[in-house]
PDB file of C-alpha atoms and ligand atoms in Angstrom:
ATOM      1  CA  UNK A  38     -21.774  45.098 -61.461  1.00  0.00           C
ATOM      2  CA  UNK A  39     -24.630  43.829 -63.545  1.00  0.00           C
ATOM      3  CA  UNK A  40     -24.787  40.228 -62.518  1.00  0.00           C
ATOM      4  CA  UNK A  41     -28.333  39.109 -62.290  1.00  0.00           C
ATOM      5  CA  UNK A  42     -29.551  39.028 -58.762  1.00  0.00           C
ATOM      6  CA  UNK A  43     -30.065  35.730 -57.097  1.00  0.00           C
ATOM      7  CA  UNK A  44     -31.784  34.979 -53.848  1.00  0.00           C
ATOM      8  CA  UNK A  45     -29.286  32.264 -53.093  1.00  0.00           C
ATOM      9  CA  UNK A  46     -27.081  33.116 -50.167  1.00  0.00           C
ATOM     10  CA  UNK A  47     -24.674  30.376 -51.169  1.00  0.00           C
ATOM     11  CA  UNK A  48     -23.858  32.216 -54.327  1.00  0.00           C
ATOM     12  CA  UNK A  49     -23.899  35.720 -52.916  1.00  0.00           C
ATOM     13  CA  UNK A  50     -20.155  35.651 -52.417  1.00  0.00           C
ATOM     14  CA  UNK A  51     -19.355  34.779 -55.983  1.00  0.00           C
ATOM     15  CA  UNK A  52     -22.079  36.979 -57.374  1.00  0.00           C
ATOM     16  CA  UNK A  53     -20.876  40.046 -55.527  1.00  0.00           C
ATOM     17  CA  UNK A  54     -17.360  39.873 -56.751  1.00  0.00           C
ATOM     18  CA  UNK A  55     -17.373  38.901 -60.393  1.00  0.00           C
ATOM     19  CA  UNK A  56     -13.684  39.072 -61.172  1.00  0.00           C
ATOM     20  CA  UNK A  57     -11.831  41.225 -63.635  1.00  0.00           C
ATOM     21  CA  UNK A  58     -12.139  38.419 -66.138  1.00  0.00           C
ATOM     22  CA  UNK A  59     -15.852  38.257 -65.556  1.00  0.00           C
ATOM     23  CA  UNK A  60     -16.543  41.956 -65.952  1.00  0.00           C
ATOM     24  CA  UNK A  61     -17.622  42.318 -69.483  1.00  0.00           C
ATOM     25  CA  UNK A  62     -17.584  44.709 -72.296  1.00  0.00           C
ATOM     26  CA  UNK A  63     -20.696  42.930 -73.518  1.00  0.00           C
ATOM     27  CA  UNK A  64     -22.465  43.343 -70.215  1.00  0.00           C
ATOM     28  CA  UNK A  65     -25.343  41.294 -68.983  1.00  0.00           C
ATOM     29  CA  UNK A  66     -27.377  39.278 -71.439  1.00  0.00           C
ATOM     30  CA  UNK A  67     -30.396  41.260 -72.508  1.00  0.00           C
ATOM     31  CA  UNK A  68     -33.862  40.153 -73.350  1.00  0.00           C
ATOM     32  CA  UNK A  69     -34.705  38.077 -70.326  1.00  0.00           C
ATOM     33  CA  UNK A  70     -37.252  39.377 -67.915  1.00  0.00           C
ATOM     34  CA  UNK A  71     -36.630  36.784 -65.238  1.00  0.00           C
ATOM     35  CA  UNK A  72     -34.105  37.929 -62.678  1.00  0.00           C
ATOM     36  CA  UNK A  73     -35.145  35.069 -60.460  1.00  0.00           C
ATOM     37  CA  UNK A  74     -32.814  32.264 -59.541  1.00  0.00           C
ATOM     38  CA  UNK A  75     -32.578  29.274 -61.784  1.00  0.00           C
ATOM     39  CA  UNK A  76     -32.530  25.839 -60.316  1.00  0.00           C
ATOM     40  CA  UNK A  77     -34.354  24.131 -57.533  1.00  0.00           C
ATOM     41  CA  UNK A  78     -35.604  20.616 -57.700  1.00  0.00           C
ATOM     42  CA  UNK A  79     -37.247  20.599 -61.091  1.00  0.00           C
ATOM     43  CA  UNK A  80     -36.669  16.910 -61.654  1.00  0.00           C
ATOM     44  CA  UNK A  81     -39.222  16.813 -64.450  1.00  0.00           C
ATOM     45  CA  UNK A  82     -37.686  19.714 -66.374  1.00  0.00           C
ATOM     46  CA  UNK A  83     -37.040  18.789 -69.993  1.00  0.00           C
ATOM     47  CA  UNK A  84     -33.856  19.519 -71.885  1.00  0.00           C
ATOM     48  CA  UNK A  85     -34.115  22.098 -74.629  1.00  0.00           C
ATOM     49  CA  UNK A  86     -33.352  21.250 -78.244  1.00  0.00           C
ATOM     50  CA  UNK A  87     -31.115  23.589 -80.202  1.00  0.00           C
ATOM     51  CA  UNK A  88     -31.818  24.706 -83.756  1.00  0.00           C
ATOM     52  CA  UNK A  89     -28.754  23.905 -85.859  1.00  0.00           C
ATOM     53  CA  UNK A  90     -27.679  26.892 -87.947  1.00  0.00           C
ATOM     54  CA  UNK A  91     -26.924  26.462 -91.628  1.00  0.00           C
ATOM     55  CA  UNK A  92     -24.441  28.191 -93.885  1.00  0.00           C
ATOM     56  CA  UNK A  93     -22.095  29.199 -91.058  1.00  0.00           C
ATOM     57  CA  UNK A  94     -18.674  30.490 -92.152  1.00  0.00           C
ATOM     58  CA  UNK A  95     -15.877  31.961 -90.071  1.00  0.00           C
ATOM     59  CA  UNK A  96     -12.877  33.599 -91.610  1.00  0.00           C
ATOM     60  CA  UNK A  97      -9.501  33.921 -89.972  1.00  0.00           C
ATOM     61  CA  UNK A  98     -10.060  31.087 -87.470  1.00  0.00           C
ATOM     62  CA  UNK A  99      -7.664  28.141 -87.277  1.00  0.00           C
ATOM     63  CA  UNK A 100     -10.168  26.232 -85.169  1.00  0.00           C
ATOM     64  CA  UNK A 101     -12.931  26.770 -87.707  1.00  0.00           C
ATOM     65  CA  UNK A 102     -10.691  25.640 -90.556  1.00  0.00           C
ATOM     66  CA  UNK A 103     -10.004  22.376 -88.713  1.00  0.00           C
ATOM     67  CA  UNK A 104     -13.682  21.831 -87.876  1.00  0.00           C
ATOM     68  CA  UNK A 105     -14.686  22.446 -91.493  1.00  0.00           C
ATOM     69  CA  UNK A 106     -12.036  20.066 -92.775  1.00  0.00           C
ATOM     70  CA  UNK A 107     -13.096  17.322 -90.319  1.00  0.00           C
ATOM     71  CA  UNK A 108     -16.813  17.874 -90.884  1.00  0.00           C
ATOM     72  CA  UNK A 109     -17.378  17.423 -87.151  1.00  0.00           C
ATOM     73  CA  UNK A 110     -16.625  19.053 -83.816  1.00  0.00           C
ATOM     74  CA  UNK A 111     -14.547  17.488 -81.052  1.00  0.00           C
ATOM     75  CA  UNK A 112     -15.348  18.884 -77.623  1.00  0.00           C
ATOM     76  CA  UNK A 113     -13.366  18.243 -74.453  1.00  0.00           C
ATOM     77  CA  UNK A 114     -15.530  17.569 -71.393  1.00  0.00           C
ATOM     78  CA  UNK A 115     -15.605  15.890 -67.982  1.00  0.00           C
ATOM     79  CA  UNK A 116     -17.163  12.458 -67.539  1.00  0.00           C
ATOM     80  CA  UNK A 117     -17.521  11.930 -63.785  1.00  0.00           C
ATOM     81  CA  UNK A 118     -19.253  15.084 -62.576  1.00  0.00           C
ATOM     82  CA  UNK A 119     -22.980  14.398 -62.051  1.00  0.00           C
ATOM     83  CA  UNK A 120     -25.346  16.933 -63.666  1.00  0.00           C
ATOM     84  CA  UNK A 121     -22.368  18.829 -65.140  1.00  0.00           C
ATOM     85  CA  UNK A 122     -20.327  16.519 -67.364  1.00  0.00           C
ATOM     86  CA  UNK A 123     -21.180  12.877 -66.865  1.00  0.00           C
ATOM     87  CA  UNK A 124     -20.788   9.815 -69.060  1.00  0.00           C
ATOM     88  CA  UNK A 125     -23.197   6.961 -68.456  1.00  0.00           C
ATOM     89  CA  UNK A 126     -20.985   3.885 -68.065  1.00  0.00           C
ATOM     90  CA  UNK A 127     -23.555   1.676 -69.822  1.00  0.00           C
ATOM     91  CA  UNK A 128     -24.742   3.831 -72.722  1.00  0.00           C
ATOM     92  CA  UNK A 129     -21.549   5.948 -72.987  1.00  0.00           C
ATOM     93  CA  UNK A 130     -23.839   8.947 -73.439  1.00  0.00           C
ATOM     94  CA  UNK A 131     -22.714  12.266 -71.953  1.00  0.00           C
ATOM     95  CA  UNK A 132     -25.097  14.513 -70.044  1.00  0.00           C
ATOM     96  CA  UNK A 133     -25.121  17.563 -67.794  1.00  0.00           C
ATOM     97  CA  UNK A 134     -25.059  21.345 -67.876  1.00  0.00           C
ATOM     98  CA  UNK A 135     -21.605  21.600 -69.454  1.00  0.00           C
ATOM     99  CA  UNK A 136     -22.658  19.114 -72.133  1.00  0.00           C
ATOM    100  CA  UNK A 137     -25.683  21.315 -72.898  1.00  0.00           C
ATOM    101  CA  UNK A 138     -23.465  24.407 -73.138  1.00  0.00           C
ATOM    102  CA  UNK A 139     -21.209  22.472 -75.518  1.00  0.00           C
ATOM    103  CA  UNK A 140     -24.210  21.497 -77.666  1.00  0.00           C
ATOM    104  CA  UNK A 141     -25.653  25.034 -77.779  1.00  0.00           C
ATOM    105  CA  UNK A 142     -22.382  26.380 -79.095  1.00  0.00           C
ATOM    106  CA  UNK A 143     -22.023  23.553 -81.638  1.00  0.00           C
ATOM    107  CA  UNK A 144     -25.566  24.163 -82.929  1.00  0.00           C
ATOM    108  CA  UNK A 145     -24.783  27.826 -83.587  1.00  0.00           C
ATOM    109  CA  UNK A 146     -21.656  26.770 -85.452  1.00  0.00           C
ATOM    110  CA  UNK A 147     -23.807  24.515 -87.645  1.00  0.00           C
ATOM    111  CA  UNK A 148     -23.202  21.146 -85.974  1.00  0.00           C
ATOM    112  CA  UNK A 149     -25.929  18.967 -84.466  1.00  0.00           C
ATOM    113  CA  UNK A 150     -25.390  16.269 -81.859  1.00  0.00           C
ATOM    114  CA  UNK A 151     -24.642  13.642 -84.513  1.00  0.00           C
ATOM    115  CA  UNK A 152     -21.633  15.716 -85.570  1.00  0.00           C
ATOM    116  CA  UNK A 153     -20.159  16.084 -82.078  1.00  0.00           C
ATOM    117  CA  UNK A 154     -17.492  13.828 -80.586  1.00  0.00           C
ATOM    118  CA  UNK A 155     -17.120  14.306 -76.848  1.00  0.00           C
ATOM    119  CA  UNK A 156     -13.684  13.560 -75.471  1.00  0.00           C
ATOM    120  CA  UNK A 157     -13.047  13.128 -71.747  1.00  0.00           C
ATOM    121  CA  UNK A 158     -10.180  15.348 -70.624  1.00  0.00           C
ATOM    122  CA  UNK A 159      -9.215  15.636 -66.941  1.00  0.00           C
ATOM    123  CA  UNK A 160      -8.407  18.944 -65.256  1.00  0.00           C
ATOM    124  CA  UNK A 161      -4.628  18.585 -65.551  1.00  0.00           C
ATOM    125  CA  UNK A 162      -4.691  17.973 -69.327  1.00  0.00           C
ATOM    126  CA  UNK A 163      -6.958  20.754 -70.543  1.00  0.00           C
ATOM    127  CA  UNK A 164      -4.403  23.310 -71.690  1.00  0.00           C
ATOM    128  CA  UNK A 165      -2.372  20.693 -73.586  1.00  0.00           C
ATOM    129  CA  UNK A 166      -5.485  19.280 -75.257  1.00  0.00           C
ATOM    130  CA  UNK A 167      -6.636  22.720 -76.396  1.00  0.00           C
ATOM    131  CA  UNK A 168      -3.223  23.989 -77.468  1.00  0.00           C
ATOM    132  CA  UNK A 169      -2.420  20.712 -79.244  1.00  0.00           C
ATOM    133  CA  UNK A 170      -5.686  20.680 -81.194  1.00  0.00           C
ATOM    134  CA  UNK A 171      -6.975  17.420 -79.641  1.00  0.00           C
ATOM    135  CA  UNK A 172     -10.219  19.276 -78.996  1.00  0.00           C
ATOM    136  CA  UNK A 173     -11.844  22.160 -80.864  1.00  0.00           C
ATOM    137  CA  UNK A 174     -13.064  23.628 -77.615  1.00  0.00           C
ATOM    138  CA  UNK A 175     -13.456  22.578 -73.990  1.00  0.00           C
ATOM    139  CA  UNK A 176     -16.475  22.806 -71.681  1.00  0.00           C
ATOM    140  CA  UNK A 177     -15.839  21.318 -68.240  1.00  0.00           C
ATOM    141  CA  UNK A 178     -16.007  23.420 -65.068  1.00  0.00           C
ATOM    142  CA  UNK A 179     -13.048  25.337 -66.447  1.00  0.00           C
ATOM    143  CA  UNK A 180     -12.238  28.446 -64.415  1.00  0.00           C
ATOM    144  CA  UNK A 181     -11.095  31.492 -66.366  1.00  0.00           C
ATOM    145  CA  UNK A 182      -7.908  32.829 -64.795  1.00  0.00           C
ATOM    146  CA  UNK A 183      -4.815  34.791 -65.877  1.00  0.00           C
ATOM    147  CA  UNK A 184      -2.478  31.810 -65.408  1.00  0.00           C
ATOM    148  CA  UNK A 185      -4.453  29.717 -67.891  1.00  0.00           C
ATOM    149  CA  UNK A 186      -4.880  32.669 -70.233  1.00  0.00           C
ATOM    150  CA  UNK A 187      -1.168  32.410 -70.924  1.00  0.00           C
ATOM    151  CA  UNK A 188      -1.899  29.133 -72.721  1.00  0.00           C
ATOM    152  CA  UNK A 189      -5.527  29.236 -73.862  1.00  0.00           C
ATOM    153  CA  UNK A 190      -8.303  31.727 -74.532  1.00  0.00           C
ATOM    154  CA  UNK A 191     -11.796  31.642 -73.054  1.00  0.00           C
ATOM    155  CA  UNK A 192     -15.310  32.672 -73.982  1.00  0.00           C
ATOM    156  CA  UNK A 193     -17.645  33.300 -71.091  1.00  0.00           C
ATOM    157  CA  UNK A 194     -18.206  33.127 -68.228  1.00  0.00           C
ATOM    158  CA  UNK A 195     -21.378  31.097 -68.671  1.00  0.00           C
ATOM    159  CA  UNK A 196     -21.579  30.206 -64.954  1.00  0.00           C
ATOM    160  CA  UNK A 197     -19.941  31.235 -61.684  1.00  0.00           C
ATOM    161  CA  UNK A 198     -19.191  28.649 -58.985  1.00  0.00           C
ATOM    162  CA  UNK A 199     -17.262  28.825 -55.699  1.00  0.00           C
ATOM    163  CA  UNK A 200     -14.867  26.435 -53.993  1.00  0.00           C
ATOM    164  CA  UNK A 201     -16.458  24.516 -51.137  1.00  0.00           C
ATOM    165  CA  UNK A 202     -15.975  21.378 -49.042  1.00  0.00           C
ATOM    166  CA  UNK A 203     -17.632  17.974 -49.144  1.00  0.00           C
ATOM    167  CA  UNK A 204     -17.496  15.952 -45.914  1.00  0.00           C
ATOM    168  CA  UNK A 205     -19.048  12.876 -44.384  1.00  0.00           C
ATOM    169  CA  UNK A 206     -22.241  13.550 -42.454  1.00  0.00           C
ATOM    170  CA  UNK A 207     -21.349  14.204 -38.817  1.00  0.00           C
ATOM    171  CA  UNK A 208     -17.789  15.312 -39.673  1.00  0.00           C
ATOM    172  CA  UNK A 209     -15.984  17.652 -37.283  1.00  0.00           C
ATOM    173  CA  UNK A 210     -15.072  19.814 -40.301  1.00  0.00           C
ATOM    174  CA  UNK A 211     -17.582  22.648 -40.334  1.00  0.00           C
ATOM    175  CA  UNK A 212     -15.644  25.186 -42.405  1.00  0.00           C
ATOM    176  CA  UNK A 213     -12.316  25.755 -44.174  1.00  0.00           C
ATOM    177  CA  UNK A 214     -10.909  26.818 -40.807  1.00  0.00           C
ATOM    178  CA  UNK A 215     -11.149  23.238 -39.515  1.00  0.00           C
ATOM    179  CA  UNK A 216      -8.777  21.708 -42.089  1.00  0.00           C
ATOM    180  CA  UNK A 217      -5.523  21.780 -40.103  1.00  0.00           C
ATOM    181  CA  UNK A 218      -3.851  18.368 -40.371  1.00  0.00           C
ATOM    182  CA  UNK A 219      -6.808  16.918 -42.322  1.00  0.00           C
ATOM    183  CA  UNK A 220      -6.482  14.968 -45.550  1.00  0.00           C
ATOM    184  CA  UNK A 221      -8.189  17.047 -48.196  1.00  0.00           C
ATOM    185  CA  UNK A 222      -8.617  15.574 -51.655  1.00  0.00           C
ATOM    186  CA  UNK A 223      -8.899  17.356 -54.999  1.00  0.00           C
ATOM    187  CA  UNK A 224      -7.976  16.975 -58.665  1.00  0.00           C
ATOM    188  CA  UNK A 225      -4.516  17.552 -60.074  1.00  0.00           C
ATOM    189  CA  UNK A 226      -4.297  20.693 -62.172  1.00  0.00           C
ATOM    190  CA  UNK A 227      -7.330  22.342 -60.581  1.00  0.00           C
ATOM    191  CA  UNK A 228      -7.614  25.736 -58.955  1.00  0.00           C
ATOM    192  CA  UNK A 229      -9.051  23.870 -55.958  1.00  0.00           C
ATOM    193  CA  UNK A 230      -5.905  21.858 -55.178  1.00  0.00           C
ATOM    194  CA  UNK A 231      -3.759  24.953 -55.703  1.00  0.00           C
ATOM    195  CA  UNK A 232      -5.762  26.903 -53.190  1.00  0.00           C
ATOM    196  CA  UNK A 233      -5.486  24.104 -50.607  1.00  0.00           C
ATOM    197  CA  UNK A 234      -1.732  23.776 -51.171  1.00  0.00           C
ATOM    198  CA  UNK A 235      -0.982  27.492 -51.170  1.00  0.00           C
ATOM    199  CA  UNK A 236      -3.595  28.737 -48.715  1.00  0.00           C
ATOM    200  CA  UNK A 237      -3.327  29.147 -44.958  1.00  0.00           C
ATOM    201  CA  UNK A 238      -5.366  26.025 -44.152  1.00  0.00           C
ATOM    202  CA  UNK A 239      -2.655  23.606 -42.963  1.00  0.00           C
ATOM    203  CA  UNK A 240      -4.373  20.683 -44.680  1.00  0.00           C
ATOM    204  CA  UNK A 241      -2.628  17.602 -46.091  1.00  0.00           C
ATOM    205  CA  UNK A 242      -3.414  17.691 -49.813  1.00  0.00           C
ATOM    206  CA  UNK A 243      -4.286  14.421 -51.558  1.00  0.00           C
ATOM    207  CA  UNK A 244      -4.502  14.450 -55.381  1.00  0.00           C
ATOM    208  CA  UNK A 245      -6.218  12.297 -57.981  1.00  0.00           C
ATOM    209  CA  UNK A 246      -6.961  12.810 -61.666  1.00  0.00           C
ATOM    210  CA  UNK A 247     -10.685  13.036 -61.084  1.00  0.00           C
ATOM    211  CA  UNK A 248     -13.048  14.177 -58.344  1.00  0.00           C
ATOM    212  CA  UNK A 249     -14.994  10.904 -58.359  1.00  0.00           C
ATOM    213  CA  UNK A 250     -11.890   9.164 -56.975  1.00  0.00           C
ATOM    214  CA  UNK A 251     -11.737  11.704 -54.160  1.00  0.00           C
ATOM    215  CA  UNK A 252     -15.387  11.033 -53.372  1.00  0.00           C
ATOM    216  CA  UNK A 253     -14.770   7.267 -53.256  1.00  0.00           C
ATOM    217  CA  UNK A 254     -11.920   7.936 -50.826  1.00  0.00           C
ATOM    218  CA  UNK A 255     -14.110  10.167 -48.687  1.00  0.00           C
ATOM    219  CA  UNK A 256     -16.827   7.562 -48.425  1.00  0.00           C
ATOM    220  CA  UNK A 257     -14.316   4.820 -47.563  1.00  0.00           C
ATOM    221  CA  UNK A 258     -12.670   7.059 -44.940  1.00  0.00           C
ATOM    222  CA  UNK A 259      -9.264   7.459 -46.641  1.00  0.00           C
ATOM    223  CA  UNK A 260      -9.592  11.259 -46.752  1.00  0.00           C
ATOM    224  CA  UNK A 261     -11.400  13.717 -44.472  1.00  0.00           C
ATOM    225  CA  UNK A 262     -12.805  16.078 -47.083  1.00  0.00           C
ATOM    226  CA  UNK A 263     -13.046  16.714 -50.816  1.00  0.00           C
ATOM    227  CA  UNK A 264     -12.665  20.251 -52.066  1.00  0.00           C
ATOM    228  CA  UNK A 265     -13.602  21.808 -55.372  1.00  0.00           C
ATOM    229  CA  UNK A 266     -16.416  23.900 -56.856  1.00  0.00           C
ATOM    230  CA  UNK A 267     -19.739  23.703 -55.042  1.00  0.00           C
ATOM    231  CA  UNK A 268     -21.481  22.930 -58.332  1.00  0.00           C
ATOM    232  CA  UNK A 269     -19.427  19.741 -58.666  1.00  0.00           C
ATOM    233  CA  UNK A 270     -19.659  18.733 -55.012  1.00  0.00           C
ATOM    234  CA  UNK A 271     -23.434  19.174 -54.899  1.00  0.00           C
ATOM    235  CA  UNK A 272     -23.794  16.707 -57.757  1.00  0.00           C
ATOM    236  CA  UNK A 273     -21.960  14.077 -55.731  1.00  0.00           C
ATOM    237  CA  UNK A 274     -23.853  14.921 -52.541  1.00  0.00           C
ATOM    238  CA  UNK A 275     -27.133  14.469 -54.416  1.00  0.00           C
ATOM    239  CA  UNK A 276     -25.931  11.000 -55.442  1.00  0.00           C
ATOM    240  CA  UNK A 277     -25.091   9.878 -51.901  1.00  0.00           C
ATOM    241  CA  UNK A 278     -27.389  12.039 -49.743  1.00  0.00           C
ATOM    242  CA  UNK A 279     -27.256   9.742 -46.711  1.00  0.00           C
ATOM    243  CA  UNK A 280     -23.471   9.712 -46.486  1.00  0.00           C
ATOM    244  CA  UNK A 281     -21.977  13.020 -47.550  1.00  0.00           C
ATOM    245  CA  UNK A 282     -22.801  16.721 -47.522  1.00  0.00           C
ATOM    246  CA  UNK A 283     -21.545  20.030 -48.903  1.00  0.00           C
ATOM    247  CA  UNK A 284     -20.757  22.647 -46.264  1.00  0.00           C
ATOM    248  CA  UNK A 285     -22.299  25.430 -48.363  1.00  0.00           C
ATOM    249  CA  UNK A 286     -19.670  28.057 -47.490  1.00  0.00           C
ATOM    250  CA  UNK A 287     -17.925  28.915 -50.778  1.00  0.00           C
ATOM    251  CA  UNK A 288     -14.513  30.549 -50.355  1.00  0.00           C
ATOM    252  CA  UNK A 289     -13.527  31.435 -53.922  1.00  0.00           C
ATOM    253  CA  UNK A 290     -14.988  32.568 -57.172  1.00  0.00           C
ATOM    254  CA  UNK A 291     -14.761  30.273 -60.202  1.00  0.00           C
ATOM    255  CA  UNK A 292     -16.114  31.816 -63.411  1.00  0.00           C
ATOM    256  CA  UNK A 293     -16.537  28.994 -65.944  1.00  0.00           C
ATOM    257  CA  UNK A 294     -15.419  29.625 -69.511  1.00  0.00           C
ATOM    258  CA  UNK A 295     -15.320  27.726 -72.774  1.00  0.00           C
ATOM    259  CA  UNK A 296     -11.631  27.029 -73.367  1.00  0.00           C
ATOM    260  CA  UNK A 297     -10.315  27.487 -76.892  1.00  0.00           C
ATOM    261  CA  UNK A 298      -7.162  27.983 -78.923  1.00  0.00           C
ATOM    262  CA  UNK A 299      -5.179  30.948 -77.640  1.00  0.00           C
ATOM    263  CA  UNK A 300      -5.581  34.022 -79.787  1.00  0.00           C
ATOM    264  CA  UNK A 301      -8.303  32.596 -82.070  1.00  0.00           C
ATOM    265  CA  UNK A 302     -10.428  35.688 -81.631  1.00  0.00           C
ATOM    266  CA  UNK A 303     -12.759  34.943 -84.556  1.00  0.00           C
ATOM    267  CA  UNK A 304     -13.693  31.624 -82.947  1.00  0.00           C
ATOM    268  CA  UNK A 305     -13.850  33.180 -79.485  1.00  0.00           C
ATOM    269  CA  UNK A 306     -16.288  35.829 -80.735  1.00  0.00           C
ATOM    270  CA  UNK A 307     -18.463  33.162 -82.361  1.00  0.00           C
ATOM    271  CA  UNK A 308     -18.611  31.158 -79.114  1.00  0.00           C
ATOM    272  CA  UNK A 309     -19.420  34.286 -77.101  1.00  0.00           C
ATOM    273  CA  UNK A 310     -22.221  35.161 -79.524  1.00  0.00           C
ATOM    274  CA  UNK A 311     -23.591  31.614 -79.255  1.00  0.00           C
ATOM    275  CA  UNK A 312     -23.573  31.684 -75.448  1.00  0.00           C
ATOM    276  CA  UNK A 313     -25.286  35.053 -75.442  1.00  0.00           C
ATOM    277  CA  UNK A 314     -28.028  34.067 -77.857  1.00  0.00           C
ATOM    278  CA  UNK A 315     -28.846  30.915 -75.877  1.00  0.00           C
ATOM    279  CA  UNK A 316     -28.938  32.871 -72.631  1.00  0.00           C
ATOM    280  CA  UNK A 317     -31.248  35.432 -74.228  1.00  0.00           C
ATOM    281  CA  UNK A 318     -33.643  32.896 -75.750  1.00  0.00           C
ATOM    282  CA  UNK A 319     -34.109  30.980 -72.489  1.00  0.00           C
ATOM    283  CA  UNK A 320     -32.148  27.843 -73.419  1.00  0.00           C
ATOM    284  CA  UNK A 321     -29.535  28.489 -70.711  1.00  0.00           C
ATOM    285  CA  UNK A 322     -32.149  28.459 -67.970  1.00  0.00           C
ATOM    286  CA  UNK A 323     -34.028  25.487 -69.404  1.00  0.00           C
ATOM    287  CA  UNK A 324     -30.828  23.491 -69.681  1.00  0.00           C
ATOM    288  CA  UNK A 325     -29.827  24.542 -66.189  1.00  0.00           C
ATOM    289  CA  UNK A 326     -33.131  23.493 -64.639  1.00  0.00           C
ATOM    290  CA  UNK A 327     -32.913  20.091 -66.324  1.00  0.00           C
ATOM    291  CA  UNK A 328     -29.326  19.443 -65.176  1.00  0.00           C
ATOM    292  CA  UNK A 329     -27.396  21.335 -62.508  1.00  0.00           C
ATOM    293  CA  UNK A 330     -30.562  22.678 -60.913  1.00  0.00           C
ATOM    294  CA  UNK A 331     -31.320  19.083 -59.920  1.00  0.00           C
ATOM    295  CA  UNK A 332     -28.183  19.033 -57.746  1.00  0.00           C
ATOM    296  CA  UNK A 333     -29.761  21.771 -55.638  1.00  0.00           C
ATOM    297  CA  UNK A 334     -27.486  24.473 -57.039  1.00  0.00           C
ATOM    298  CA  UNK A 335     -29.094  27.873 -57.337  1.00  0.00           C
ATOM    299  CA  UNK A 336     -27.405  30.319 -59.633  1.00  0.00           C
ATOM    300  CA  UNK A 337     -27.725  33.439 -61.695  1.00  0.00           C
ATOM    301  CA  UNK A 338     -26.730  33.895 -65.305  1.00  0.00           C
ATOM    302  CA  UNK A 339     -23.392  35.725 -65.242  1.00  0.00           C
ATOM    303  CA  UNK A 340     -22.503  38.647 -67.521  1.00  0.00           C
ATOM    304  CA  UNK A 341     -20.807  37.536 -70.693  1.00  0.00           C
ATOM    305  CA  UNK A 342     -17.445  38.565 -72.002  1.00  0.00           C
ATOM    306  CA  UNK A 343     -14.839  37.368 -74.433  1.00  0.00           C
ATOM    307  CA  UNK A 344     -12.057  36.675 -72.005  1.00  0.00           C
ATOM    308  CA  UNK A 345      -8.773  36.321 -73.795  1.00  0.00           C
TER     309      UNK A 345
HETATM  310  N1  LIG B 680     -13.144  25.125 -61.646  1.00  0.00           N
HETATM  311  C1  LIG B 680     -11.932  24.628 -61.093  1.00  0.00           C
HETATM  312  C2  LIG B 680     -10.841  24.549 -62.129  1.00  0.00           C
HETATM  313  O1  LIG B 680     -11.059  24.850 -63.268  1.00  0.00           O
HETATM  314  C3  LIG B 680     -12.112  23.279 -60.419  1.00  0.00           C
HETATM  315  C4  LIG B 680     -12.908  22.280 -61.195  1.00  0.00           C
HETATM  316  C5  LIG B 680     -12.102  21.508 -62.221  1.00  0.00           C
HETATM  317  O2  LIG B 680     -11.007  21.007 -61.893  1.00  0.00           O
HETATM  318  O3  LIG B 680     -12.599  21.363 -63.336  1.00  0.00           O
HETATM  319  O4  LIG B 680      -9.719  24.210 -61.814  1.00  0.00           O
END
């Protein structure tokens, strides 16, 4: 396994067991000499800018043909996940690590920020949006798994998270083993809600479209815990540090991929190449430090693959 080593115990679980989907023919990104963990509290870290390529052409890609015809790229993202995919309610501007990944890929396809339309798509609607051509690709904490690969293809992983629990400070829930009879909230259509419904935890699942609604319900005492990827939960915990906390005991592995039209291998290869080049040139880490790293998430760059 050639995942880059990280000192972070929280991510050891996911790092040790990169799944079949995450084990790559392309292997680990080369060229970087920093095996150290990204992240920490680099609040002052600046976002990178991405050189927009010119003269890009892809043959044999339905997605590319549509992008070329439209003269712009439409990217599906999340809007309520702090430091990952977040839309400022006042300015309507999107920011976060997933937004940066989306921009890196667009730049390598020849499209700058002014040619990107971000579209908010919730967890439950991702496959339909991709398959129906509402978005050219999707970047939003989207776990690569065989079930989804029946409907969409993925490039990546570009990050590996793990399912965790968010509770009120002082909660009696100390681990996933304390969930019996507890109201546990997650998003419809996510791997997180599936695991809570199908797993041996005995929890009472509560579902909403978006994780922010679960967090509101946690703070107001309507649910006992929120469960999803630690990367998402830590963003919320950083927003309300006096009230809620992440347990920090991940119990799954969630390799994030860029979702795209099933079987569009020419486009998939182009996205994989874009991810790889921005990992190799340091943009990945810079973007990470300026976004997700601020949530207190510590992570390693995962090995890249084209995961059909
Ligand atoms: N990564 C998980 C998933 O793709 C949970 C986060 C999400 O719903 O986006 O289902």
